[in-house]
Coordinates of N, CA and C in Angstrom, one line a residue:
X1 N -19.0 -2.3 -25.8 CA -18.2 -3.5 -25.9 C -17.9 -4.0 -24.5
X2 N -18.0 -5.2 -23.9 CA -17.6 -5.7 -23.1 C -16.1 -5.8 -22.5
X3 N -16.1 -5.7 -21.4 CA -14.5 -6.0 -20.7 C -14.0 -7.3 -21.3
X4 N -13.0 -7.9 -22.0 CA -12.1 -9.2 -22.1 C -12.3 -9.7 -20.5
X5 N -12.4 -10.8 -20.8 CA -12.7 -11.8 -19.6 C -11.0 -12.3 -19.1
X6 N -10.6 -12.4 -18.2 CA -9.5 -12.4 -17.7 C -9.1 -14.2 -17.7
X7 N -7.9 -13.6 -18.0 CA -7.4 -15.6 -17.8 C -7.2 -16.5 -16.8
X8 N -6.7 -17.5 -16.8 CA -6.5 -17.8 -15.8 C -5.5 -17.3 -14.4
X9 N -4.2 -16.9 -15.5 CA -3.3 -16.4 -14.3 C -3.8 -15.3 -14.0
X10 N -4.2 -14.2 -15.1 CA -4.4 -13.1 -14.7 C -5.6 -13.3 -13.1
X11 N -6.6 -14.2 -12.9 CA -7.7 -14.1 -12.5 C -7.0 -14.6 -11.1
X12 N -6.3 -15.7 -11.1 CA -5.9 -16.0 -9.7 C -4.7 -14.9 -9.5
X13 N -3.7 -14.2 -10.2 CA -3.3 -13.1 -9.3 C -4.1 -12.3 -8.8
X14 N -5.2 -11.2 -9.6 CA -6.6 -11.1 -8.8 C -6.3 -11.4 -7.7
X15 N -7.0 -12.6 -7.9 CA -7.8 -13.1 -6.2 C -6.6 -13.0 -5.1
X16 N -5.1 -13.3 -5.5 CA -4.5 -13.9 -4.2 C -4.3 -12.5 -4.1
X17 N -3.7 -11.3 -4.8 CA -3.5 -10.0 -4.6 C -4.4 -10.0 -3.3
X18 N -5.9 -9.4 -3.9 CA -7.0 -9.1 -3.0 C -6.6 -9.7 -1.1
X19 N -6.6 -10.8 -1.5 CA -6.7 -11.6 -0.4 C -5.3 -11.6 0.6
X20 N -4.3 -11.2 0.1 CA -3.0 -10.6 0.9 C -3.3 -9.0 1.4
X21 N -3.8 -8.4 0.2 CA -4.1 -6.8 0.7 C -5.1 -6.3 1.6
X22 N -6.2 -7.3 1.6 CA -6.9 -7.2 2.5 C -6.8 -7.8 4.0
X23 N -5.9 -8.4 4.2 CA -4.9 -9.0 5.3 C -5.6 -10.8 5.9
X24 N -6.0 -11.1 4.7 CA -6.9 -12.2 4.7 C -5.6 -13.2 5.0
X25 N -4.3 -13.2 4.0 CA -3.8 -13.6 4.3 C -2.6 -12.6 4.8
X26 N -1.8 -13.1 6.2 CA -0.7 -12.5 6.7 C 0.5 -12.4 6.2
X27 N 1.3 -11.3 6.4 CA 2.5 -11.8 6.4 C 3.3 -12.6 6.9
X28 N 4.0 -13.2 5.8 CA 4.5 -14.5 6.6 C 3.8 -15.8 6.2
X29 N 2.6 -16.2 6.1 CA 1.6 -17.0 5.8 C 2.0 -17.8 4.4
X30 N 2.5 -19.2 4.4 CA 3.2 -19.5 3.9 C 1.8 -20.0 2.2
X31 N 2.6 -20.2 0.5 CA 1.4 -20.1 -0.3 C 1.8 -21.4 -0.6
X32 N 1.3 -22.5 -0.3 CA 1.7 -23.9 -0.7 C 1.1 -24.3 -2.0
X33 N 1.5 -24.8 -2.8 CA 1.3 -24.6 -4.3 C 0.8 -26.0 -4.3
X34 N 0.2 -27.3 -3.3 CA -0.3 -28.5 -3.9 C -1.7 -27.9 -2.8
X35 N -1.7 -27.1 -2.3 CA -3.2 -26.4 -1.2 C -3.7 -25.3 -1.8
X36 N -2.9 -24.5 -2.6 CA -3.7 -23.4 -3.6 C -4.0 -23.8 -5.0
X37 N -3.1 -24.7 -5.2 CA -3.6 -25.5 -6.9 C -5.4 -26.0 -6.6
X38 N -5.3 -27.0 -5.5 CA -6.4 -27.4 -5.1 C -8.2 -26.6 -4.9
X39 N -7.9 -25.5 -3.7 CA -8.5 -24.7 -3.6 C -9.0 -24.0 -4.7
X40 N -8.3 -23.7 -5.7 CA -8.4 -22.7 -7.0 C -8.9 -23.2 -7.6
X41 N -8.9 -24.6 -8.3 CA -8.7 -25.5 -9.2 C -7.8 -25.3 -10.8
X42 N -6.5 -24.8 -10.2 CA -5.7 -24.3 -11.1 C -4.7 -25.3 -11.2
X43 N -3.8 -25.1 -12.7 CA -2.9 -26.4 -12.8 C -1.6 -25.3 -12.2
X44 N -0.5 -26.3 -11.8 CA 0.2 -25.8 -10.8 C 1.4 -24.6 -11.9
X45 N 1.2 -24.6 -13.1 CA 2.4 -23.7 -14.0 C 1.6 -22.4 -13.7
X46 N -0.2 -22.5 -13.2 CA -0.7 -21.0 -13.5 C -0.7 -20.1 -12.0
X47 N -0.4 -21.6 -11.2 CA -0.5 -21.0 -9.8 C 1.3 -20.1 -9.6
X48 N 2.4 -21.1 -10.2 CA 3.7 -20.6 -10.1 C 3.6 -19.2 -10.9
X49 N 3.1 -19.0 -12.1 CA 2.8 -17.6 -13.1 C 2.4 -16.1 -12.1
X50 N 1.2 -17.0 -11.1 CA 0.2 -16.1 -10.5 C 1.7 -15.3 -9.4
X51 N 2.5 -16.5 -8.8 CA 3.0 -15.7 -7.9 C 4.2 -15.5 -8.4
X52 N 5.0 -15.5 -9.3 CA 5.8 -14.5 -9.7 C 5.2 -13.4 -10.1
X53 N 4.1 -13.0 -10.9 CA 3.6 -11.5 -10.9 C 3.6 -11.2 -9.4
X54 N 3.2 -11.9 -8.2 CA 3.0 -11.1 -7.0 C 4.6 -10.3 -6.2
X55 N 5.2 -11.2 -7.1 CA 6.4 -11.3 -6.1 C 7.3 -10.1 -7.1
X56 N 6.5 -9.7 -8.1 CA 7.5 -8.6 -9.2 C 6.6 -7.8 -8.5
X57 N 5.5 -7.8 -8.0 CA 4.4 -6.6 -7.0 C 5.5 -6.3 -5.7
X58 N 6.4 -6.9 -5.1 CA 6.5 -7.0 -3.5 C 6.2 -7.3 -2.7
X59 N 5.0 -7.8 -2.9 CA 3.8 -8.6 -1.5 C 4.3 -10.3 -1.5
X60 N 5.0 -10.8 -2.5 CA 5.1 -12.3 -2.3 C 7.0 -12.5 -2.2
X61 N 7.3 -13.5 -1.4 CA 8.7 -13.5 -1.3 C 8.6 -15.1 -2.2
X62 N 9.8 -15.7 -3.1 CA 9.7 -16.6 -3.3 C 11.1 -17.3 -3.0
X63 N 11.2 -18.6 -2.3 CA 12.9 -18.7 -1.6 C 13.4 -20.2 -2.6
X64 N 14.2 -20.3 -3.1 CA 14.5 -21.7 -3.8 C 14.2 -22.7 -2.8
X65 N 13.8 -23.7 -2.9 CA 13.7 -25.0 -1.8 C 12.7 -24.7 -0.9
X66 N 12.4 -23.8 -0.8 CA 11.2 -23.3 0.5 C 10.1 -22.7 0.2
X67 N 10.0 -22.7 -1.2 CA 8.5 -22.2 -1.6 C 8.1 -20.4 -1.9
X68 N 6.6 -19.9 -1.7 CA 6.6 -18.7 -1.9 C 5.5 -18.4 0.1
X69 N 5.6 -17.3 0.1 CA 4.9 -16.6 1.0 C 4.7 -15.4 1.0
X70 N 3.7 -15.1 1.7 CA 3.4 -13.6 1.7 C 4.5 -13.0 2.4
X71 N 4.8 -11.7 1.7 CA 6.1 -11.3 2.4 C 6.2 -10.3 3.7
X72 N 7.3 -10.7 4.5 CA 7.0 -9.5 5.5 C 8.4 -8.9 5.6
X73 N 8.2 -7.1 5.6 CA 8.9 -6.6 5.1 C 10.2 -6.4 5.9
X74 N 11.3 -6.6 5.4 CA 12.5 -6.5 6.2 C 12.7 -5.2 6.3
X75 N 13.7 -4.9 7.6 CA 14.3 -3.7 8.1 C 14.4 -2.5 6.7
X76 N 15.2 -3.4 5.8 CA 15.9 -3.1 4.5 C 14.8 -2.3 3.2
X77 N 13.8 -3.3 3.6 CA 12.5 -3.1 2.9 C 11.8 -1.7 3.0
X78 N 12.0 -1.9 4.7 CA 10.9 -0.3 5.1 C 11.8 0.7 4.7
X79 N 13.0 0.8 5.0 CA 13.8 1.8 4.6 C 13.6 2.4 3.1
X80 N 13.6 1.5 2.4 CA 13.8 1.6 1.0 C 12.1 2.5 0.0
X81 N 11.0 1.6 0.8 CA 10.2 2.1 1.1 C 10.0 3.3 1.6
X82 N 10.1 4.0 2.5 CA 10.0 5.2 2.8 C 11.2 6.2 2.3
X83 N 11.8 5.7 1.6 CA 13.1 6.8 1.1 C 12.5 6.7 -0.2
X84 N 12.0 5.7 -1.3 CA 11.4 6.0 -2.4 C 9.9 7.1 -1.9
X85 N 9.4 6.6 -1.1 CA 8.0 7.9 -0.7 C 8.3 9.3 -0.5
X86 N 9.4 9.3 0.3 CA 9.8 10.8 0.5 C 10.3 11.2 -1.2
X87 N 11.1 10.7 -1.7 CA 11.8 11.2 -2.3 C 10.0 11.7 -3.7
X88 N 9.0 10.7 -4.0 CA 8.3 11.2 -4.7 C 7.2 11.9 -4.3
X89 N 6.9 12.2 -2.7 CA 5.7 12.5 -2.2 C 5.8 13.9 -1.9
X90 N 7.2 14.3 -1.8 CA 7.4 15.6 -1.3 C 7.8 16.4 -2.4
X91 N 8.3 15.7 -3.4 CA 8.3 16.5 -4.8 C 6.8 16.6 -5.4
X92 N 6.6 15.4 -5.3 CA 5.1 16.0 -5.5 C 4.1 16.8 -5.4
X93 N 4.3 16.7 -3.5 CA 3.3 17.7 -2.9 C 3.5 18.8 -3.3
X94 N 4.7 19.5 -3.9 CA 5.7 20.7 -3.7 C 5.5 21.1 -5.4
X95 N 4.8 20.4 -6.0 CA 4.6 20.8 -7.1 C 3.2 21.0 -7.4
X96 N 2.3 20.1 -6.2 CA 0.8 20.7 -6.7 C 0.4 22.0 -5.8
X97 N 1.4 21.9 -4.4 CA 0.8 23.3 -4.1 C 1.6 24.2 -4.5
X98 N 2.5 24.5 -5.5 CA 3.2 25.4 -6.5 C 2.2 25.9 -7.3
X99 N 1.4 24.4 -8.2 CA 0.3 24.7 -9.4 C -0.6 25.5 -8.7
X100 N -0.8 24.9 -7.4 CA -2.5 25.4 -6.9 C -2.3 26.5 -6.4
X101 N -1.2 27.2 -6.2 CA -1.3 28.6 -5.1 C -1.1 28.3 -3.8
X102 N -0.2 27.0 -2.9 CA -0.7 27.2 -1.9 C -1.9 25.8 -1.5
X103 N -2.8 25.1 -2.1 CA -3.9 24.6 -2.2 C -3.9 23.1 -3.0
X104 N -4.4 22.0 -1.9 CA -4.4 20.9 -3.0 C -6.3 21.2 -3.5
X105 N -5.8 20.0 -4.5 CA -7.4 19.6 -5.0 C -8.5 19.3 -4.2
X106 N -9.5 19.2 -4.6 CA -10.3 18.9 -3.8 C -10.2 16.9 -3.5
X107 N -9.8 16.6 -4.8 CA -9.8 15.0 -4.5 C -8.6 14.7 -3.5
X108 N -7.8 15.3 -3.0 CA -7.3 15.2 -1.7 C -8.1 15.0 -0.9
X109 N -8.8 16.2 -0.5 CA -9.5 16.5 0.7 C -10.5 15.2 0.6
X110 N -10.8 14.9 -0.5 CA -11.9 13.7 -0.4 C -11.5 12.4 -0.2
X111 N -10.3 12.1 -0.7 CA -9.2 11.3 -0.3 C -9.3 10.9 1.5
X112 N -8.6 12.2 1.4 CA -8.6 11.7 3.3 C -10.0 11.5 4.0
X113 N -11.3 12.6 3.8 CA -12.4 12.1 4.3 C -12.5 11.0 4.2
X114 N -12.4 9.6 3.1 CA -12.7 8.7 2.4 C -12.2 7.5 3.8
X115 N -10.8 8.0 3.8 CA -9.6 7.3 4.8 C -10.6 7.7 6.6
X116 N -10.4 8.5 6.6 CA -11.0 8.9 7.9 C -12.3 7.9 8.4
X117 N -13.3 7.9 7.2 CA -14.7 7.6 7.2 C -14.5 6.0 7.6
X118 N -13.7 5.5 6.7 CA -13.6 4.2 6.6 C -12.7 3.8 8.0
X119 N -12.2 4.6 8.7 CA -11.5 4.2 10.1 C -12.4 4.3 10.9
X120 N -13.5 4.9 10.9 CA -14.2 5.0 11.6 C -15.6 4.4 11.4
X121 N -15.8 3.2 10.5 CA -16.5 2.2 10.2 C -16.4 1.2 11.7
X122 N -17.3 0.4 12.0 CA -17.8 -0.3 13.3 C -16.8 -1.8 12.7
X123 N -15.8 -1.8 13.5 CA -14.8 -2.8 13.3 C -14.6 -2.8 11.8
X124 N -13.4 -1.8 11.3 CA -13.5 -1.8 9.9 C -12.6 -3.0 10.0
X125 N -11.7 -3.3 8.3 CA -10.8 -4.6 8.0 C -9.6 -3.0 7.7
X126 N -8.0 -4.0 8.5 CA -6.8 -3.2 8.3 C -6.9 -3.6 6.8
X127 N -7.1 -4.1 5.9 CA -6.9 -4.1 4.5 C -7.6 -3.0 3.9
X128 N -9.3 -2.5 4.1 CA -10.0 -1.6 3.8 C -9.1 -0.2 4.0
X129 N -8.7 -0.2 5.2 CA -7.8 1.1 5.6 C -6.9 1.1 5.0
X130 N -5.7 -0.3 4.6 CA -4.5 0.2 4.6 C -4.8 0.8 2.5
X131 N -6.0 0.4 2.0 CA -6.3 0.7 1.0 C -6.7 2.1 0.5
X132 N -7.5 2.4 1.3 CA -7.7 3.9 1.5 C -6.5 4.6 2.0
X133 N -5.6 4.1 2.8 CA -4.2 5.1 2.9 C -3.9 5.2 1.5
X134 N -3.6 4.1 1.0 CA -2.6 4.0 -0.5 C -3.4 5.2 -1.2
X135 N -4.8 5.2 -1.3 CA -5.6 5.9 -2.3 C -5.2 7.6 -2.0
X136 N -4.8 7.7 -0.5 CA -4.6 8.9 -0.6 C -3.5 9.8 -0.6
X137 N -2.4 8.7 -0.5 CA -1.2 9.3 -0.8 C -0.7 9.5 -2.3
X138 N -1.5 8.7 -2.9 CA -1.6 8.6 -4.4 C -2.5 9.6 -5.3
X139 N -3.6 10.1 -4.1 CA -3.9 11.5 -5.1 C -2.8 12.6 -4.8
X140 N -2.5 12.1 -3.7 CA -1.2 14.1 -2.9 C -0.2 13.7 -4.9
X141 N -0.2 12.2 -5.0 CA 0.9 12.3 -5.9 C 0.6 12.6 -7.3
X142 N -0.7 12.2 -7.7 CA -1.6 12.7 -8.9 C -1.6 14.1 -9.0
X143 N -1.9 14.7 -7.6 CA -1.7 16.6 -7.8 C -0.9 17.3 -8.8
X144 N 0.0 16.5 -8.5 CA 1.3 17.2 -9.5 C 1.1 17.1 -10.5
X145 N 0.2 16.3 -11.2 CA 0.0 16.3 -12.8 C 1.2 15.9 -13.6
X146 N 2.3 14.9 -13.1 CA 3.2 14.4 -13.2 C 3.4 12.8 -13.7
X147 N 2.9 12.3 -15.3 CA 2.7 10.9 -15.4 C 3.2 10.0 -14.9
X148 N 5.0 10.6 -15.0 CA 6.0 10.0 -14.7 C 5.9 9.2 -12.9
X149 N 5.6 10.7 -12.2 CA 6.1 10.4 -10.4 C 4.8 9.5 -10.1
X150 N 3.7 9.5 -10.8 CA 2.7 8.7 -10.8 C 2.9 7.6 -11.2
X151 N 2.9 7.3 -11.9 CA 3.5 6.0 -12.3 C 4.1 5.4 -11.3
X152 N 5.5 6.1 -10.7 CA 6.5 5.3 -10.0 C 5.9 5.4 -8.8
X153 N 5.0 5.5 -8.7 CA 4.5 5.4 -6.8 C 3.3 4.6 -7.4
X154 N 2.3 4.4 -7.9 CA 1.7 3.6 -8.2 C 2.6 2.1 -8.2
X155 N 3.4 1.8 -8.8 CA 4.3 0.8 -9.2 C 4.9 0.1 -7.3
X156 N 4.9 1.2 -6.7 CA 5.0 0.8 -4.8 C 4.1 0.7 -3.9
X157 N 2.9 0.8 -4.9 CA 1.5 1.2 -4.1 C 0.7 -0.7 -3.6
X158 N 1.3 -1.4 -3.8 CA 0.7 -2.7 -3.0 C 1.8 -2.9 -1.9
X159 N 3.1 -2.7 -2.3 CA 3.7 -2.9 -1.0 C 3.6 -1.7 -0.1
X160 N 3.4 -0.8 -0.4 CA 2.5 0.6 0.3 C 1.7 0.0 1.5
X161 N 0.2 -1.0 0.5 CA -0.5 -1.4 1.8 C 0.0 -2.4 2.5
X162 N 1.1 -3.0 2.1 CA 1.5 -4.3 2.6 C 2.2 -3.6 4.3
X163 N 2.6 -2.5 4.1 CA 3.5 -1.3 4.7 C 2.2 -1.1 6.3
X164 N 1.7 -0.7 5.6 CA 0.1 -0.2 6.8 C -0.3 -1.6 7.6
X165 N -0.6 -3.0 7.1 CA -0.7 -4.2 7.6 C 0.1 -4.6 8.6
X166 N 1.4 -3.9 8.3 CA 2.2 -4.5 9.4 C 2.5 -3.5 10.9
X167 N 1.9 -2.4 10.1 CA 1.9 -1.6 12.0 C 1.3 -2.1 12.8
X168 N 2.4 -1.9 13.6 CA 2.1 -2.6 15.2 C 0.8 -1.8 15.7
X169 N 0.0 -2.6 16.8 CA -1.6 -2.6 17.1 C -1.7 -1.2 17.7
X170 N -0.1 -0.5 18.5 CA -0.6 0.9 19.2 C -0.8 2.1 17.9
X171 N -0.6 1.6 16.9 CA -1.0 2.4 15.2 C -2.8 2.6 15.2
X172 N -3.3 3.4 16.0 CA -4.6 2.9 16.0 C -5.3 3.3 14.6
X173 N -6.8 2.7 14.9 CA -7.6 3.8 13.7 C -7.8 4.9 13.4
X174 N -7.9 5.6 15.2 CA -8.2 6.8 15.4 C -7.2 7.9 15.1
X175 N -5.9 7.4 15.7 CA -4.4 7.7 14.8 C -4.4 8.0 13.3
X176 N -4.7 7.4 12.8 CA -4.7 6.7 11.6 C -5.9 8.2 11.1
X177 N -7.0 7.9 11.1 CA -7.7 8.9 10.7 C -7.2 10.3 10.8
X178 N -6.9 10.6 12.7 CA -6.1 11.9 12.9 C -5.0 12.6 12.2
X179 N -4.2 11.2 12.2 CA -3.1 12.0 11.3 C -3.5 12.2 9.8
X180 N -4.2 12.2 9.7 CA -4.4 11.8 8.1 C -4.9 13.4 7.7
X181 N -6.7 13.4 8.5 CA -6.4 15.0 8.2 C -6.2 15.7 8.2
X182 N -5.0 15.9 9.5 CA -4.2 16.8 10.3 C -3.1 17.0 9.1
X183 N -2.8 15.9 8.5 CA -1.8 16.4 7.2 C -1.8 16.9 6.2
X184 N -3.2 16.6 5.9 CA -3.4 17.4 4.7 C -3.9 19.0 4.8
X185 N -4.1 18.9 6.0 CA -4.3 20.4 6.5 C -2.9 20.8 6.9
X186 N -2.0 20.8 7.2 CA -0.4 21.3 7.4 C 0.3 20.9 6.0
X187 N 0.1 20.0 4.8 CA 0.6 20.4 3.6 C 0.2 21.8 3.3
X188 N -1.4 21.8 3.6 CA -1.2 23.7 3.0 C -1.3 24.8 3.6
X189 N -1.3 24.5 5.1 CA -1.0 25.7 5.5 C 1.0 25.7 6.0
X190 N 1.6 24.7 5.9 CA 3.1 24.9 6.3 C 3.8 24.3 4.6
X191 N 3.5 23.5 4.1 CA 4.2 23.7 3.0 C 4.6 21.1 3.1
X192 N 5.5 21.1 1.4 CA 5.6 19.7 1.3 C 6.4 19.1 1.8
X193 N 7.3 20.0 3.4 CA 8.4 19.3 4.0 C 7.4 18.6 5.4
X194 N 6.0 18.6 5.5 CA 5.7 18.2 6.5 C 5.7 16.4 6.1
X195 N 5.6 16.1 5.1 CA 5.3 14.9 4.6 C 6.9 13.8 5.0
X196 N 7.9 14.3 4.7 CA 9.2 14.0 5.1 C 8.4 13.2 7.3
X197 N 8.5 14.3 8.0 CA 8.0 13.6 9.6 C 7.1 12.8 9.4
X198 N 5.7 12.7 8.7 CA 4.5 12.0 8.9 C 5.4 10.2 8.2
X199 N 6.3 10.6 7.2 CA 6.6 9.4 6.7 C 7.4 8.6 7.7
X200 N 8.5 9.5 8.4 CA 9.2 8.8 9.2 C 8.7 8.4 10.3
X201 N 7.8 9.1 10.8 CA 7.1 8.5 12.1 C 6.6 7.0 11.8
X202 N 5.6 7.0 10.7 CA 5.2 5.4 10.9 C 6.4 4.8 10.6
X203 N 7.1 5.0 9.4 CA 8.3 3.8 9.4 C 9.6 3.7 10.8
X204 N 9.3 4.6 11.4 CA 10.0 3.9 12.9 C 9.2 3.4 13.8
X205 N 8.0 3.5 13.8 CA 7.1 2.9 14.3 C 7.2 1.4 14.3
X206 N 6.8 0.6 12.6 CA 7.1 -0.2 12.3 C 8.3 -1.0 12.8
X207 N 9.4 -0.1 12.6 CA 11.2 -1.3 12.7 C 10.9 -0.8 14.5
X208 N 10.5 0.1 14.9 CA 10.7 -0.6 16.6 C 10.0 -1.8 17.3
X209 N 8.8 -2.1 16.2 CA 8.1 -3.0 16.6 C 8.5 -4.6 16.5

């Protein structure tokens, strides 16, 4: 049986998702609803539909009298952000290397190769990357075998990459890869409180910027 063909709203949330996550458009980048009606060829109730789902995502801000835009994240945001991560990443981790002895899965480890490979692509896109972050903090959280903690980090996982898009430029690739496998190698040889420093590092990173 075939996939259901997607609707209208459903299809331009799609597209604009895509197109914020991949950093096509910025944050801040304002979404003018008589210039994306056009472009789309959508009537303007499906384009308003399209960005309230974005904006119950976290990627879209919408202000009375001033329209919608792509959002960029306040002080308030990152915090919140990385205190929901800690709070499910480190229960997590702490339950899959409980299950495993010590040991994540292998789809970690492939996880991060995945992240690594793709930073080290010949001018990759910060949307490709900040996608592959999301993918791999999201298996550390599938380890646990936990529907629930999955679920709720899934549910933070676009403003996740919205989170990666906005580190400042000294955040490199090579960073970025480094730390990546360097963590998952210190989740199992030191245990799920390493995850707590790796989190706060970039989110101070970010608010010094």
């Amino acid at each position: 049986m075939s996939a259901p063909a997607l609707n209208t709203v459903d299809a331009l949330t799609q597209a604009l998702r895509r197109r914020i996550l991949d950093g096509d458009l910025a944050p801040g980048t304002p979404l003018r609803e008589e210039a994306l009606s056009r472009e789309y060829d959508v009537a303007r109730h499906s384009l308003r539909s399209a960005l309230r789902s974005l904006q119950g995502e976290g990627i879209v801000e919408i202000e009375p009298n001033r329209g919608a835009r792509v959002k960029s994240l306040s002080p308030e945001d990152v915090h919140g952000l990385s205190e929901l991560r800690i709070a499910l990443e480190l229960e997590a981790a702490r339950m899959a290397l409980e299950r495993e002895g010590g040991t994540l899965p292998a789809s970690v480890h492939r996880a991060a190769e995945r992240l690594a490979a793709r930073c080290r692509r010949t001018r990759p896109s910060w949307g490709a990357v900040a996608e592959a972050h999301e993918a791999l903090h999201h298996e550390i959280v599938l380890a646990a075998e936990s529907p629930r903690l999955a679920a709720a980090h899934r549910l933070a996982g676009a403003e996740l990459r919205l989170f990666v898009l906005q580190l400042p430029p000294t955040w490199t690739l090579e960073r970025m890869a480094a730390d990546h496998l360097a963590l998952v190698e210190r989740l199992e040889s030191e245990g799920a409180d390493v995850l707590r420093p790796h989190i706060e590092e970039s989110t101070r990173a970010l608010l010094e910027s």
